Amino acid sequence: MITTSEEAAHELLEVVPAVMKEIRAEMRNRRTLDLTVPQFRALAFVDKNKDASLSVVANHMGLTLPTTSRLIDLLIARGFLTREDDPSDRRRLKLAVTKRGLTILDASRRGTLDYLVNKLNGVDAEDRQLIVEGMKALRLVFINDAQIKAGVK
Amino acid sequence: MITTSEEAAHELLEVVPAVMKEIRAEMRNRRTLDLTVPQFRALAFVDKNKDASLSVVANHMGLTLPTTSRLIDLLIARGFLTREDDPSDRRRLKLAVTKRGLTILDASRRGTLDYLVNKLNGVDAEDRQLIVEGMKALRLVFINDAQIKAGVK
DNA sequence: TATTGTTATACTCTATAACTATA
DNA sequence: TATAGTTATAGAGTATAACAATA
């Protein structure tokens, strides 16, 4: 069986937004501890990249600097991140996740994962396997690529 | 090899948002003809479901009625949809895609597909196959399910 | 001059609450 | 009373343009 790029593109365009919609809704619905998807991604990124600058976060997330600045403002206002000056280059700042930020990041991650795990439990082991393999293949296109671009730039 | 739901959930939570980000950015960047992702989805849905009511669209998209009402307002203001009264129940309305709406829907779909096709051309046929199979497995969880829920309700 | 970041402004997405009209 | 839809209001995500501070 030959799978064309055209067919794969159609599948992506139909399925990915539907899955995303559920992830987003799930995060939004856990009201008190909620993080939006962009907030979650930013927090997770800073957690893995201690002392990241704003530009680095913006670049990773594919957002402009003003958008990222606002996003980070909110996370700081809620006490999930701290912002410090970078002494080596005073134009820059250094972001870090607070203890409270880490707590909510873990809770959010765990809540969303539990939701997905629950849905996936209703699936054949075989289909689950296909999902994981599909995601790994997508990584090569959409995640490694983004990192390479970021690095090159 | 055993794939746990936990592993599959992790993959989804990491990969799906990254792919979605690119689809979203791609649609946003084709400025003049642009449709946002929700606009695109709504237009595509009405295209396939002629005379859909607002509630049906809202239900399909997992949005509230006010949100959907606004979304549809914009599409009507831009001349992509029409809204008519439903004579059989005057609380209801009937939505339809205009010629202009169909044109932009096709252009948007084609533009985004071309972008994805281009990215996917850089992938092994084997990985492409895995992507398609993964998407088909996801459909069972995230798309059929939504339709069943919609139908039952 | 170029880079890092912020502020101002504007539009879309999204929700809840309060409302109107119809069934 | 219940359902379909709109309007009012508010907060988040996103962009571009204009700006300040530093390199």
Tab-separated table of C-alpha atoms (C1' of nucleotides) in Angstrom:
chain	number	residue	atom	x	y	z
A	1	MET	CA	0.000	0.000	0.000
A	2	ILE	CA	1.368	3.375	-0.973
A	3	THR	CA	0.667	6.318	1.253
A	4	THR	CA	0.967	9.615	-0.501
A	5	SER	CA	1.891	12.850	1.202
A	6	GLU	CA	-1.459	14.111	0.007
A	7	GLU	CA	-3.319	11.439	1.912
A	8	ALA	CA	-1.231	11.964	5.011
A	9	ALA	CA	-1.814	15.718	4.843
A	10	HIS	CA	-5.573	15.206	4.639
A	11	GLU	CA	-5.523	12.968	7.661
A	12	LEU	CA	-3.490	15.449	9.663
A	13	LEU	CA	-5.720	18.350	8.778
A	14	GLU	CA	-8.800	16.482	9.810
A	15	VAL	CA	-7.643	14.625	12.884
A	16	VAL	CA	-5.130	16.882	14.617
A	17	PRO	CA	-7.544	19.788	15.173
A	18	ALA	CA	-10.138	17.431	16.617
A	19	VAL	CA	-7.681	15.943	19.106
A	20	MET	CA	-6.370	19.371	19.987
A	21	LYS	CA	-9.863	20.617	20.656
A	22	GLU	CA	-10.293	17.956	23.315
A	23	ILE	CA	-6.967	18.591	24.972
A	24	ARG	CA	-7.731	22.294	25.108
A	25	ALA	CA	-11.232	21.764	26.481
A	26	GLU	CA	-9.948	19.344	29.074
A	27	MET	CA	-7.339	21.810	30.324
A	28	ARG	CA	-9.845	24.634	30.361
A	29	ASN	CA	-12.356	22.597	32.328
A	30	ARG	CA	-10.139	21.886	35.293
A	31	ARG	CA	-11.011	25.389	36.341
A	32	THR	CA	-9.215	26.105	39.576
A	33	LEU	CA	-5.849	24.769	38.589
A	34	ASP	CA	-6.218	25.697	35.001
A	35	LEU	CA	-3.514	26.500	32.580
A	36	THR	CA	-4.275	27.220	28.967
A	37	VAL	CA	-2.348	25.217	26.409
A	38	PRO	CA	0.099	28.040	25.622
A	39	GLN	CA	0.637	28.669	29.337
A	40	PHE	CA	1.252	24.988	29.861
A	41	ARG	CA	3.732	24.845	27.012
A	42	ALA	CA	5.606	27.936	28.175
A	43	LEU	CA	5.807	26.675	31.736
A	44	ALA	CA	6.958	23.246	30.614
A	45	PHE	CA	9.592	24.813	28.386
A	46	VAL	CA	11.021	27.034	31.112
A	47	ASP	CA	10.974	24.076	33.476
A	48	LYS	CA	13.237	22.188	31.083
A	49	ASN	CA	15.273	25.248	30.134
A	50	LYS	CA	16.166	27.026	33.342
A	51	ASP	CA	17.146	30.699	32.867
A	52	ALA	CA	15.632	30.812	29.406
A	53	SER	CA	15.325	34.306	27.946
A	54	LEU	CA	12.092	35.638	26.513
A	55	SER	CA	13.407	35.321	22.965
A	56	VAL	CA	14.253	31.691	23.461
A	57	VAL	CA	10.753	30.949	24.715
A	58	ALA	CA	9.163	32.927	21.871
A	59	ASN	CA	11.252	31.135	19.326
A	60	HIS	CA	10.454	27.727	20.750
A	61	MET	CA	6.753	28.438	20.788
A	62	GLY	CA	6.637	30.099	17.399
A	63	LEU	CA	5.198	33.310	18.863
A	64	THR	CA	6.202	36.937	18.543
A	65	LEU	CA	8.002	38.692	21.361
A	66	PRO	CA	5.054	40.875	22.414
A	67	THR	CA	2.744	37.880	22.566
A	68	THR	CA	5.262	35.939	24.580
A	69	SER	CA	5.875	38.898	26.865
A	70	ARG	CA	2.172	39.018	27.736
A	71	LEU	CA	1.948	35.279	28.202
A	72	ILE	CA	4.899	35.355	30.579
A	73	ASP	CA	3.443	38.374	32.406
A	74	LEU	CA	0.394	36.319	33.263
A	75	LEU	CA	2.437	33.411	34.499
A	76	ILE	CA	4.512	35.747	36.655
A	77	ALA	CA	1.411	37.516	37.968
A	78	ARG	CA	0.082	34.152	39.071
A	79	GLY	CA	3.333	33.313	40.788
A	80	PHE	CA	4.305	30.461	38.490
A	81	LEU	CA	7.449	32.049	37.063
A	82	THR	CA	10.090	34.529	38.142
A	83	ARG	CA	11.864	37.053	35.953
A	84	GLU	CA	15.419	38.224	36.735
A	85	ASP	CA	17.916	40.368	34.911
A	86	ASP	CA	20.741	38.614	33.159
A	87	PRO	CA	23.932	40.284	34.414
A	88	SER	CA	25.950	39.165	31.378
A	89	ASP	CA	23.659	41.013	28.965
A	90	ARG	CA	21.359	43.501	30.550
A	91	ARG	CA	18.909	43.491	27.681
A	92	ARG	CA	18.102	39.906	28.516
A	93	LEU	CA	16.132	38.345	31.299
A	94	LYS	CA	16.222	34.945	32.904
A	95	LEU	CA	13.024	33.038	33.563
A	96	ALA	CA	12.577	30.332	36.157
A	97	VAL	CA	9.692	28.202	37.380
A	98	THR	CA	8.678	28.702	41.007
A	99	LYS	CA	7.773	25.891	43.349
A	100	ARG	CA	4.153	26.863	42.899
A	101	GLY	CA	4.613	26.858	39.131
A	102	LEU	CA	6.056	23.395	39.249
A	103	THR	CA	3.166	22.187	41.356
A	104	ILE	CA	0.570	23.462	38.943
A	105	LEU	CA	2.534	22.249	35.949
A	106	ASP	CA	2.616	18.746	37.387
A	107	ALA	CA	-1.057	18.862	38.337
A	108	SER	CA	-2.073	20.102	34.922
A	109	ARG	CA	0.063	17.563	33.147
A	110	ARG	CA	-1.231	14.788	35.344
A	111	GLY	CA	-4.862	15.848	34.923
A	112	THR	CA	-4.675	15.995	31.175
A	113	LEU	CA	-2.724	12.780	30.981
A	114	ASP	CA	-5.276	11.010	33.151
A	115	TYR	CA	-8.003	12.182	30.846
A	116	LEU	CA	-6.149	10.916	27.789
A	117	VAL	CA	-5.175	7.660	29.482
A	118	ASN	CA	-8.792	7.074	30.274
A	119	LYS	CA	-9.813	7.574	26.662
A	120	LEU	CA	-6.970	5.422	25.429
A	121	ASN	CA	-7.874	2.593	27.756
A	122	GLY	CA	-10.892	2.032	25.577
A	123	VAL	CA	-8.676	1.349	22.572
A	124	ASP	CA	-7.156	-1.915	21.334
A	125	ALA	CA	-3.522	-2.366	22.265
A	126	GLU	CA	-2.841	-2.569	18.566
A	127	ASP	CA	-4.390	0.790	17.786
A	128	ARG	CA	-2.590	2.298	20.747
A	129	GLN	CA	0.619	1.031	19.247
A	130	LEU	CA	-0.268	2.678	15.946
A	131	ILE	CA	-0.959	5.954	17.690
A	132	VAL	CA	2.418	5.939	19.400
A	133	GLU	CA	4.243	5.056	16.205
A	134	GLY	CA	2.387	7.748	14.336
A	135	MET	CA	3.338	10.319	16.961
A	136	LYS	CA	6.970	9.282	16.790
A	137	ALA	CA	6.955	9.713	13.034
A	138	LEU	CA	5.331	13.130	13.411
A	139	ARG	CA	8.020	14.203	15.835
A	140	LEU	CA	10.593	13.900	13.085
A	141	VAL	CA	8.654	16.333	10.957
A	142	PHE	CA	7.228	18.788	13.428
A	143	ILE	CA	9.431	18.777	16.481
A	144	ASN	CA	12.986	18.001	15.457
A	145	ASP	CA	12.536	20.331	12.537
A	146	ALA	CA	11.426	23.193	14.761
A	147	GLN	CA	14.436	22.695	16.983
A	148	ILE	CA	16.798	22.617	14.050
A	149	LYS	CA	15.275	25.827	12.715
A	150	ALA	CA	15.617	27.407	16.130
A	151	GLY	CA	19.222	26.336	16.380
A	152	VAL	CA	20.164	27.498	12.903
A	153	LYS	CA	18.642	30.866	13.379
B	1	MET	CA	6.319	-4.507	22.595
B	2	ILE	CA	3.570	-3.322	24.885
B	3	THR	CA	2.311	0.184	24.481
B	4	THR	CA	0.620	1.507	27.555
B	5	SER	CA	-2.094	4.125	27.515
B	6	GLU	CA	0.236	6.186	29.647
B	7	GLU	CA	2.907	6.192	26.983
B	8	ALA	CA	0.408	6.978	24.254
B	9	ALA	CA	-1.030	9.836	26.314
B	10	HIS	CA	2.423	11.356	26.785
B	11	GLU	CA	3.088	11.218	23.085
B	12	LEU	CA	-0.217	12.868	22.281
B	13	LEU	CA	0.278	15.631	24.794
B	14	GLU	CA	3.688	16.460	23.449
B	15	VAL	CA	3.224	16.027	19.728
B	16	VAL	CA	-0.329	17.133	18.960
B	17	PRO	CA	0.078	20.706	20.250
B	18	ALA	CA	3.273	21.123	18.261
B	19	VAL	CA	1.640	19.994	15.031
B	20	MET	CA	-1.399	22.130	15.729
B	21	LYS	CA	0.755	25.170	16.272
B	22	GLU	CA	2.139	24.818	12.757
B	23	ILE	CA	-1.235	24.315	11.133
B	24	ARG	CA	-2.549	27.362	12.934
B	25	ALA	CA	0.442	29.510	12.014
B	26	GLU	CA	0.257	28.396	8.413
B	27	MET	CA	-3.397	29.355	8.123
B	28	ARG	CA	-2.777	32.678	9.832
B	29	ASN	CA	0.105	33.523	7.538
B	30	ARG	CA	-1.816	33.277	4.276
B	31	ARG	CA	-3.092	36.708	5.181
B	32	THR	CA	-5.431	37.820	2.460
B	33	LEU	CA	-7.405	34.626	2.200
B	34	ASP	CA	-7.051	33.748	5.796
B	35	LEU	CA	-9.408	31.729	7.882
B	36	THR	CA	-8.632	30.895	11.477
B	37	VAL	CA	-8.827	27.244	12.414
B	38	PRO	CA	-12.270	27.570	14.068
B	39	GLN	CA	-13.566	29.511	11.058
B	40	PHE	CA	-12.205	26.867	8.757
B	41	ARG	CA	-13.802	24.091	10.761
B	42	ALA	CA	-17.168	25.820	10.934
B	43	LEU	CA	-17.176	26.559	7.217
B	44	ALA	CA	-16.168	23.001	6.365
B	45	PHE	CA	-18.879	21.639	8.627
B	46	VAL	CA	-21.639	23.756	7.104
B	47	ASP	CA	-20.354	22.853	3.663
B	48	LYS	CA	-20.916	19.191	4.468
B	49	ASN	CA	-24.107	19.792	6.420
B	50	LYS	CA	-26.239	22.117	4.367
B	51	ASP	CA	-28.940	23.935	6.353
B	52	ALA	CA	-27.259	23.166	9.646
B	53	SER	CA	-28.656	25.073	12.617
B	54	LEU	CA	-26.453	27.015	14.999
B	55	SER	CA	-26.881	24.417	17.714
B	56	VAL	CA	-25.736	21.643	15.426
B	57	VAL	CA	-22.597	23.562	14.545
B	58	ALA	CA	-21.930	24.416	18.195
B	59	ASN	CA	-22.379	20.825	19.200
B	60	HIS	CA	-20.091	19.520	16.485
B	61	MET	CA	-17.385	21.999	17.384
B	62	GLY	CA	-17.688	21.595	21.131
B	63	LEU	CA	-18.404	25.303	21.615
B	64	THR	CA	-21.120	27.175	23.459
B	65	LEU	CA	-23.951	28.832	21.559
B	66	PRO	CA	-22.771	32.409	22.149
B	67	THR	CA	-19.269	31.575	20.960
B	68	THR	CA	-20.631	29.870	17.897
B	69	SER	CA	-23.026	32.727	17.230
B	70	ARG	CA	-20.120	35.175	17.126
B	71	LEU	CA	-18.018	32.911	14.979
B	72	ILE	CA	-20.856	32.556	12.489
B	73	ASP	CA	-21.494	36.314	12.581
B	74	LEU	CA	-17.985	36.914	11.349
B	75	LEU	CA	-18.306	34.392	8.563
B	76	ILE	CA	-21.585	35.963	7.477
B	77	ALA	CA	-20.117	39.476	7.674
B	78	ARG	CA	-17.378	38.351	5.330
B	79	GLY	CA	-19.874	36.876	2.938
B	80	PHE	CA	-18.868	33.257	3.419
B	81	LEU	CA	-22.138	32.026	4.916
B	82	THR	CA	-25.817	32.889	4.751
B	83	ARG	CA	-28.327	32.657	7.554
B	84	GLU	CA	-32.029	31.999	6.871
B	85	ASP	CA	-35.005	31.325	9.072
B	86	ASP	CA	-36.180	27.767	9.314
B	87	PRO	CA	-39.913	27.869	8.498
B	88	SER	CA	-40.585	24.593	10.282
B	89	ASP	CA	-39.349	25.954	13.612
B	90	ARG	CA	-38.924	29.672	13.741
B	91	ARG	CA	-36.503	29.577	16.633
B	92	ARG	CA	-34.060	27.829	14.365
B	93	LEU	CA	-31.938	29.096	11.513
B	94	LYS	CA	-30.434	27.419	8.489
B	95	LEU	CA	-26.844	28.086	7.522
B	96	ALA	CA	-25.391	27.673	4.061
B	97	VAL	CA	-22.027	28.301	2.447
B	98	THR	CA	-21.960	30.936	-0.292
B	99	LYS	CA	-20.028	30.583	-3.524
B	100	ARG	CA	-17.478	32.954	-2.101
B	101	GLY	CA	-17.322	30.890	1.082
B	102	LEU	CA	-16.708	27.749	-0.888
B	103	THR	CA	-13.937	29.444	-2.831
B	104	ILE	CA	-12.118	30.539	0.265
B	105	LEU	CA	-12.687	27.212	1.968
B	106	ASP	CA	-11.114	25.412	-0.966
B	107	ALA	CA	-8.253	27.877	-1.158
B	108	SER	CA	-7.570	27.624	2.543
B	109	ARG	CA	-7.768	23.866	2.521
B	110	ARG	CA	-5.536	23.668	-0.512
B	111	GLY	CA	-3.005	26.127	0.905
B	112	THR	CA	-2.693	24.297	4.187
B	113	LEU	CA	-2.622	20.914	2.492
B	114	ASP	CA	0.140	22.073	0.164
B	115	TYR	CA	2.129	23.209	3.129
B	116	LEU	CA	1.686	19.859	4.868
B	117	VAL	CA	2.323	17.894	1.689
B	118	ASN	CA	5.554	19.755	1.279
B	119	LYS	CA	6.674	18.895	4.779
B	120	LEU	CA	5.594	15.285	4.370
B	121	ASN	CA	7.496	14.903	1.127
B	122	GLY	CA	10.628	15.034	3.197
B	123	VAL	CA	9.579	11.927	5.105
B	124	ASP	CA	10.195	8.233	4.368
B	125	ALA	CA	7.240	6.479	2.806
B	126	GLU	CA	7.317	4.187	5.787
B	127	ASP	CA	6.967	6.974	8.314
B	128	ARG	CA	4.237	8.519	6.230
B	129	GLN	CA	2.416	5.242	6.423
B	130	LEU	CA	2.800	5.251	10.193
B	131	ILE	CA	1.416	8.759	10.385
B	132	VAL	CA	-1.660	7.809	8.400
B	133	GLU	CA	-2.272	4.699	10.450
B	134	GLY	CA	-1.838	6.641	13.647
B	135	MET	CA	-4.365	9.236	12.485
B	136	LYS	CA	-6.847	6.514	11.598
B	137	ALA	CA	-6.499	5.009	15.037
B	138	LEU	CA	-6.979	8.442	16.613
B	139	ARG	CA	-10.150	8.955	14.650
B	140	LEU	CA	-11.749	6.067	16.487
B	141	VAL	CA	-11.067	7.759	19.782
B	142	PHE	CA	-11.521	11.439	19.066
B	143	ILE	CA	-13.833	11.737	16.105
B	144	ASN	CA	-16.248	8.842	16.111
B	145	ASP	CA	-16.658	9.366	19.802
B	146	ALA	CA	-17.610	13.004	19.367
B	147	GLN	CA	-20.177	12.063	16.780
B	148	ILE	CA	-21.662	9.378	18.955
B	149	LYS	CA	-21.911	11.826	21.843
B	150	ALA	CA	-23.539	14.365	19.553
B	151	GLY	CA	-25.969	11.812	18.255
B	152	VAL	CA	-26.941	10.453	21.646
B	153	LYS	CA	-27.602	13.856	23.023
C	1	DT	C1'	22.767	49.859	13.970
C	2	DA	C1'	20.967	45.559	15.697
C	3	DT	C1'	18.903	43.049	19.509
C	4	DT	C1'	15.957	42.392	23.713
C	5	DG	C1'	12.133	43.401	25.652
C	6	DT	C1'	7.741	46.344	26.805
C	7	DT	C1'	3.623	49.107	25.822
C	8	DA	C1'	-0.264	50.478	22.909
C	9	DT	C1'	-3.766	48.967	20.058
C	10	DA	C1'	-6.783	45.866	17.757
C	11	DC	C1'	-9.024	41.539	16.500
C	12	DT	C1'	-10.407	36.692	17.355
C	13	DC	C1'	-11.655	32.912	20.507
C	14	DT	C1'	-13.910	31.621	24.365
C	15	DA	C1'	-16.926	31.625	28.419
C	16	DT	C1'	-21.025	32.988	31.640
C	17	DA	C1'	-25.031	35.723	32.465
C	18	DA	C1'	-29.048	37.868	30.992
C	19	DC	C1'	-32.177	38.404	27.502
C	20	DT	C1'	-35.898	37.554	23.410
C	21	DA	C1'	-38.712	34.735	20.697
C	22	DT	C1'	-40.752	30.461	19.758
C	23	DA	C1'	-42.456	25.759	20.933
D	1	DT	C1'	-41.301	25.543	31.057
D	2	DA	C1'	-37.731	24.318	27.724
D	3	DT	C1'	-35.149	25.334	23.510
D	4	DA	C1'	-32.770	28.310	19.860
D	5	DG	C1'	-30.396	32.104	19.384
D	6	DT	C1'	-28.476	36.987	20.486
D	7	DT	C1'	-26.301	40.586	23.228
D	8	DA	C1'	-23.344	42.184	26.987
D	9	DT	C1'	-19.247	41.604	29.236
D	10	DA	C1'	-14.773	39.872	30.274
D	11	DG	C1'	-10.295	37.479	29.877
D	12	DA	C1'	-6.828	35.074	27.025
D	13	DG	C1'	-4.195	34.523	22.647
D	14	DT	C1'	-2.419	36.666	18.849
D	15	DA	C1'	-0.476	40.240	15.738
D	16	DT	C1'	1.816	44.860	14.189
D	17	DA	C1'	3.657	49.315	15.312
D	18	DA	C1'	6.158	52.270	18.189
D	19	DC	C1'	9.177	52.623	21.784
D	20	DA	C1'	13.273	52.202	25.459
D	21	DA	C1'	17.487	50.256	26.880
D	22	DT	C1'	21.569	47.819	25.931
D	23	DA	C1'	25.208	45.849	22.910
